[in-house]
Short mmCIF file of C-alpha atoms and ligand atoms in Angstrom, two decimals:
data_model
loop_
_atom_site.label_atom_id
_atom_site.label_comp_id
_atom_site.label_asym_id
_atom_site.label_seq_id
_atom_site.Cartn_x
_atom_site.Cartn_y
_atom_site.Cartn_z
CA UNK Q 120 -72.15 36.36 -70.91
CA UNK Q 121 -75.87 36.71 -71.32
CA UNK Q 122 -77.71 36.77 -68.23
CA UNK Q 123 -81.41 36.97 -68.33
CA UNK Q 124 -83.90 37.35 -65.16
CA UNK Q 125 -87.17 35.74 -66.39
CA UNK Q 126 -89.70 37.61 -64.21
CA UNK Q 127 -93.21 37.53 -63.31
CA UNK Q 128 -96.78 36.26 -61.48
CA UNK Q 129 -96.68 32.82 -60.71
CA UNK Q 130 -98.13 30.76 -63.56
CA UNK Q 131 -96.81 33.92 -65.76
CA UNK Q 132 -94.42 31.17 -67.71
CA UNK Q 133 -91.48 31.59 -65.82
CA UNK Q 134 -90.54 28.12 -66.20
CA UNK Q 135 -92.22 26.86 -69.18
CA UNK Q 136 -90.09 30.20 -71.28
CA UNK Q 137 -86.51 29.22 -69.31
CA UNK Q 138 -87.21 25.43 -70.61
CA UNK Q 139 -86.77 26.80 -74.43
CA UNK Q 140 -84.13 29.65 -73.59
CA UNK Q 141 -81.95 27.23 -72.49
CA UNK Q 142 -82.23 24.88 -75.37
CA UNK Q 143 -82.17 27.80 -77.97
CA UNK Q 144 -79.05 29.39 -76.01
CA UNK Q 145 -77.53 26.66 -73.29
CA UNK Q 146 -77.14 29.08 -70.31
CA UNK Q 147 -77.25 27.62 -67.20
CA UNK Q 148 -80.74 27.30 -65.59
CA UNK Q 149 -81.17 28.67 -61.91
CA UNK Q 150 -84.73 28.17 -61.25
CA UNK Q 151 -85.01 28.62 -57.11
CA UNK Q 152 -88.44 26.89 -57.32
CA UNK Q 153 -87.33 23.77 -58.99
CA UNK Q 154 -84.31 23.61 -56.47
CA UNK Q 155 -86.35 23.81 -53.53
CA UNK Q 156 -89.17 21.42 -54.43
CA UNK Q 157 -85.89 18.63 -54.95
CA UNK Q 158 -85.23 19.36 -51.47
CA UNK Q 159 -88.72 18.87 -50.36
CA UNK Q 160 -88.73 15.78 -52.27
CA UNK Q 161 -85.82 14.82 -50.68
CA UNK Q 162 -86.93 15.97 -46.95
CA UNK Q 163 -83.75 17.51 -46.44
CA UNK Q 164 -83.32 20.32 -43.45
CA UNK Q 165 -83.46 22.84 -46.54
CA UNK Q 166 -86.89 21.18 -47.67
CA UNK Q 167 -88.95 21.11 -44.71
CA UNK Q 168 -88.13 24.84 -44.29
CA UNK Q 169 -89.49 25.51 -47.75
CA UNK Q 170 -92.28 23.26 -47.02
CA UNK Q 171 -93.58 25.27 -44.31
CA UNK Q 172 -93.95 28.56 -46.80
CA UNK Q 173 -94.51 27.25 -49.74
CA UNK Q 174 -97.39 25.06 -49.05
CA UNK Q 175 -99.20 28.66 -47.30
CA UNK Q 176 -98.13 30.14 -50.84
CA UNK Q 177 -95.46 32.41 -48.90
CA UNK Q 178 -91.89 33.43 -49.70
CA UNK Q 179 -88.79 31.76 -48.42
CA UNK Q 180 -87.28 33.98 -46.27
CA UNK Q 181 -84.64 35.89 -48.14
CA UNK Q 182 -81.55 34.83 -45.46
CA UNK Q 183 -81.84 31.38 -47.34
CA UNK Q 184 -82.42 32.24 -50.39
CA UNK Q 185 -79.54 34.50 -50.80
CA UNK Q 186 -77.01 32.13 -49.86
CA UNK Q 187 -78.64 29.22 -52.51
CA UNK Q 188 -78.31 31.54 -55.06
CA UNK Q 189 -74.44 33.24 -54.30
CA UNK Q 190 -73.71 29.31 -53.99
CA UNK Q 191 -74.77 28.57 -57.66
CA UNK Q 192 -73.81 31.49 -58.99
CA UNK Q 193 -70.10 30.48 -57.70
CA UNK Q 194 -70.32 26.72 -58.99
CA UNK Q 195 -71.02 28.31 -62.84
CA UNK Q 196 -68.76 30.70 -63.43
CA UNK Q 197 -67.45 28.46 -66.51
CA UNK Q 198 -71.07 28.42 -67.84
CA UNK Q 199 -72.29 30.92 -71.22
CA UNK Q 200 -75.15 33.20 -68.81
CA UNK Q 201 -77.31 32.21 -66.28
CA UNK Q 202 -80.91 32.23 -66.74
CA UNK Q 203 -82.47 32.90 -63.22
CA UNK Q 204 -85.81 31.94 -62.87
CA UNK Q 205 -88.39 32.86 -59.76
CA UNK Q 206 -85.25 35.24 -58.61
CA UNK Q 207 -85.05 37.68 -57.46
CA UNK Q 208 -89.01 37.36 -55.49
CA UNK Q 209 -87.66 40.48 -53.25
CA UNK Q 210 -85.77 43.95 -53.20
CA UNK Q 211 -83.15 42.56 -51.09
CA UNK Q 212 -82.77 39.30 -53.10
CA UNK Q 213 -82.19 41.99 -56.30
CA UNK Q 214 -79.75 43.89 -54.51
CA UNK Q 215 -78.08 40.57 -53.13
CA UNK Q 216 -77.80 39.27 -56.76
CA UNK Q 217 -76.48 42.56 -58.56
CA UNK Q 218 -74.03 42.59 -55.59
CA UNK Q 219 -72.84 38.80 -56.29
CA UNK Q 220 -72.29 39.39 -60.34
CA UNK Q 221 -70.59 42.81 -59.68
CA UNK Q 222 -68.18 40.73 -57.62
CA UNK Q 223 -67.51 38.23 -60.39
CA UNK Q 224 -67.23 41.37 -63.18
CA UNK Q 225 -70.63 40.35 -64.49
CA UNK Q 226 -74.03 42.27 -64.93
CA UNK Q 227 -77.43 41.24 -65.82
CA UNK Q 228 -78.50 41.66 -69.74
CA UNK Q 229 -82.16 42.24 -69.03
CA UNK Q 230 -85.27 41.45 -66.76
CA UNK Q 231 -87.72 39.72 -69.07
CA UNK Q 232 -91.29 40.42 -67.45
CA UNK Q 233 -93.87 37.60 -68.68
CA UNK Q 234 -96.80 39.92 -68.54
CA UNK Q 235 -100.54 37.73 -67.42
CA UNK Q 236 -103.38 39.54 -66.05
CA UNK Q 237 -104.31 37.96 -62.36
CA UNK Q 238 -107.40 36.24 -63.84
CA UNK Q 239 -105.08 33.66 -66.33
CA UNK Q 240 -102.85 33.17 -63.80
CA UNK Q 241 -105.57 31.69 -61.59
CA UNK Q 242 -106.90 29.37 -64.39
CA UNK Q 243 -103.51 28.40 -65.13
CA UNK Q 244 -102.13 27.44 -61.51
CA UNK Q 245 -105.57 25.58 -61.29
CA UNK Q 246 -104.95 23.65 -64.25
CA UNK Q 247 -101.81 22.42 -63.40
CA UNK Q 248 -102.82 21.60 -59.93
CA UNK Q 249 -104.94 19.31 -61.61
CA UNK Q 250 -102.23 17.17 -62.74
CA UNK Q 251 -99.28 18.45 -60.54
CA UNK Q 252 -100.36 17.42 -57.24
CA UNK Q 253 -98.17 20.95 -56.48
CA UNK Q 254 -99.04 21.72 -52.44
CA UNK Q 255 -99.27 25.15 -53.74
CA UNK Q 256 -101.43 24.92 -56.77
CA UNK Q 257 -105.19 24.96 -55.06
CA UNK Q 258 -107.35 27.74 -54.82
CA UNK Q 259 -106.49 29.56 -51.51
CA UNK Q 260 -102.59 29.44 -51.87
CA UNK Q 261 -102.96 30.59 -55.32
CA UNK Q 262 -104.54 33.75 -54.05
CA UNK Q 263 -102.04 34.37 -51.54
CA UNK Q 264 -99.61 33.63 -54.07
CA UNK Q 265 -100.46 36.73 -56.04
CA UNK Q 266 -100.75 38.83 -53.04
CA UNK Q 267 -97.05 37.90 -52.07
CA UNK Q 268 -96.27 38.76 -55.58
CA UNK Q 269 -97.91 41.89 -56.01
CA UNK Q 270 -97.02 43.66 -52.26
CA UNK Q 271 -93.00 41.63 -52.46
CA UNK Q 272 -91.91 41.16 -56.05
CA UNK Q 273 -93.72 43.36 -58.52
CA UNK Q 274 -91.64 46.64 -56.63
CA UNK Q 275 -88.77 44.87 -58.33
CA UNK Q 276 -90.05 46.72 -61.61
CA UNK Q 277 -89.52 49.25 -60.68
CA UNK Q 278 -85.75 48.50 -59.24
CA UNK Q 279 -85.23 47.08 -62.78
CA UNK Q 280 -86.66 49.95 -64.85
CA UNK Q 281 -84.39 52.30 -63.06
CA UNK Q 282 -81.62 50.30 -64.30
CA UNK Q 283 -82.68 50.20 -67.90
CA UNK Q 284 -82.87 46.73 -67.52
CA UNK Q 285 -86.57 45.96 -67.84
CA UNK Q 286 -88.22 44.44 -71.09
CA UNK Q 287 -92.11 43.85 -71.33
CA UNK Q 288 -93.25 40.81 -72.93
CA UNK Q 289 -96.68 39.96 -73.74
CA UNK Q 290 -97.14 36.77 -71.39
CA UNK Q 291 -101.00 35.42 -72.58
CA UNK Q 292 -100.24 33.86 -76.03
CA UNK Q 293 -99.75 30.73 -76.59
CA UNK Q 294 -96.05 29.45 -75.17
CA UNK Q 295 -94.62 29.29 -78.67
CA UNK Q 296 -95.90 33.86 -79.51
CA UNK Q 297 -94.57 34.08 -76.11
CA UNK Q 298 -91.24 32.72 -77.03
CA UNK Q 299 -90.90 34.34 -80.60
CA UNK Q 300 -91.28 38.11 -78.40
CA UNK Q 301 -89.00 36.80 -76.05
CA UNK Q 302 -86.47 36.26 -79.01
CA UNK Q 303 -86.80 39.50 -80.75
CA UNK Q 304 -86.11 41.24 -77.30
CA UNK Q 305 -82.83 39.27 -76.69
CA UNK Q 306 -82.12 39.81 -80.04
CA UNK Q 307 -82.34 43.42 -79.78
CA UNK Q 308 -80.42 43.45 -76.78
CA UNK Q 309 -77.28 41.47 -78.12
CA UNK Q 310 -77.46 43.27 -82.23
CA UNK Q 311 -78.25 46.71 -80.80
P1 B4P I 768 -91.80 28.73 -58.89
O1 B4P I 768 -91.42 27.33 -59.08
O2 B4P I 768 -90.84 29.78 -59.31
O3 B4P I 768 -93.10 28.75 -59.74
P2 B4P I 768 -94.29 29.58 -60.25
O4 B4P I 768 -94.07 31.03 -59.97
O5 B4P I 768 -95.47 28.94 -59.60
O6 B4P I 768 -94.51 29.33 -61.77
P3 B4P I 768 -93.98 29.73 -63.24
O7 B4P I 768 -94.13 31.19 -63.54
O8 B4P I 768 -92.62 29.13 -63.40
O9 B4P I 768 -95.05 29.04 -64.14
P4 B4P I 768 -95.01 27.87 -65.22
O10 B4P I 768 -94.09 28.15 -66.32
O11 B4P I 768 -94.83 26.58 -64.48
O12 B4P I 768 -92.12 29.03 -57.34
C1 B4P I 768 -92.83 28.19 -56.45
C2 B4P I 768 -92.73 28.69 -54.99
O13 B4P I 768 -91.36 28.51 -54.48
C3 B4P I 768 -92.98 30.16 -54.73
O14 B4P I 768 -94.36 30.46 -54.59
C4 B4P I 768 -92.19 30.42 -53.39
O15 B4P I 768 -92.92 30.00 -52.25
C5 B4P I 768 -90.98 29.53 -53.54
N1 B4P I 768 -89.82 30.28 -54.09
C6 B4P I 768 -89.24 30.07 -55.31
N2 B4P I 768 -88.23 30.95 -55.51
C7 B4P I 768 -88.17 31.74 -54.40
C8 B4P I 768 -87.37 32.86 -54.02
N3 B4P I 768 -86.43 33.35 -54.84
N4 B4P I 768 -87.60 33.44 -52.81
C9 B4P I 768 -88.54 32.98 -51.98
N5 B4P I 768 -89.34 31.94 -52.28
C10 B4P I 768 -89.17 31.31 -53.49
O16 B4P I 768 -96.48 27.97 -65.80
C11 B4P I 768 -97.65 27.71 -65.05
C12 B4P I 768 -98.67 26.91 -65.84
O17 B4P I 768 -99.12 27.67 -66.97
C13 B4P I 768 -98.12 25.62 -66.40
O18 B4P I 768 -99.09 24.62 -66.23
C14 B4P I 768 -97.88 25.90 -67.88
O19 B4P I 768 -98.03 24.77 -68.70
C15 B4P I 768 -98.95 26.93 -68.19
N6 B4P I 768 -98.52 27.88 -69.21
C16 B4P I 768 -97.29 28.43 -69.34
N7 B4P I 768 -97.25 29.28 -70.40
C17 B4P I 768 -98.52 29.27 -70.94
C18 B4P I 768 -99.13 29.94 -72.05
N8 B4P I 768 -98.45 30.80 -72.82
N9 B4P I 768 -100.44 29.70 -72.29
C19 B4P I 768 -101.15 28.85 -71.51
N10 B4P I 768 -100.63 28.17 -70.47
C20 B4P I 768 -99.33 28.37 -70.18
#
């Protein structure tokens, strides 16, 4: 099974890279953002929780978004890899996720890190607040945004690079260079 973490900023390209990964090698997409903006679009429970942080630009807190994730991971077992997308944001969400493959006799290929300095992230977000109408995409929650990110998730590097697991790839070309070094590095990974 190939099992990819596609990490990053926000804006970085998370989900604009797992879009082509999964048509170039049909894993199963678990992008944590995507699930909990259906819920807020819904107004489920789930999504007026989410609401309430993601609209400030903070995390969910980690409680729920452990037991999302275990809960997919479980329905797609029968699935070619997983490509996990915005998780893990957190140390514990890392742990709780090498944890839940272990379990199933699985392990994580690599960590792809989409790698945008703070000042294209900013003119990305903006841009697609433009024509997103994303509560999170306007000046002041983008800011806190990349605070979250860089006190909370970038540690995970770290995590990852102990592991062996990390892979560096250059995030501000256009989506199509971005893709072609995201290619060679999985390609590496499964011929070498
Ligand atoms: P996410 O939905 O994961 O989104 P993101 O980090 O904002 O963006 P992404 O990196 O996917 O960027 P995209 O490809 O769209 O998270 C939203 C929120 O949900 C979080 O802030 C958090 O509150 C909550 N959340 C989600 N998961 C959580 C978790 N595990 N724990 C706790 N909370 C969680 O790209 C951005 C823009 O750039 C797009 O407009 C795109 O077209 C453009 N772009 C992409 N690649 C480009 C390129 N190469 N060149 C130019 N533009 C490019």
């Amino acid at each position: 099974m190939l099992n990819i973490v596609i990490f990053g900023a926000p804006g970085s390209g998370k989900g604009t890279q797992s879009e082509l990964l999964i048509k170039r090698y049909g894993l199963k997409h678990v992008s944590t953002g995507d699930l909990l903006r259906f819920e807020i679009k819904e107004g489920t429970e789930l999504g007026k929780i989410a609401d309430h942080y993601i609209s400030k630009g903070q995390l969910v807190p980690d409680d729920i978004m452990i037991e999302i994730l275990e809960d997919l991971i479980k329905k797609n077992l029968d699935k070619k890899g997983f490509i996990f997308d915005g998780f893990p944001r957190t140390l514990p969400q890392g742990e709780a996720l090498n944890n839940k493959l272990k379990k199933n006799g699985l392990d994580i290929t690599a960590v792809l890190s989409l790698e945008v300095n703070d000042e294209a992230l900013i003119d990305r977000l903006l841009k697609r607040g433009q024509i997103s109408g994303r509560s999170d995409d306007n000046d002041d929650t983008i800011k806190s945004r990349l605070h979250v990110y860089h006190q909370q998730t970038e540690p995970l590097k770290e995590y990852y690079a102990k592991q062996n697991k990390l892979v560096y790839i250059p995030g501000e070309g256009t989506i199509d260079e971005v893709f072609n070094s995201i290619e060679k590095a999985i390609n590496n990974l499964t011929n070498g």
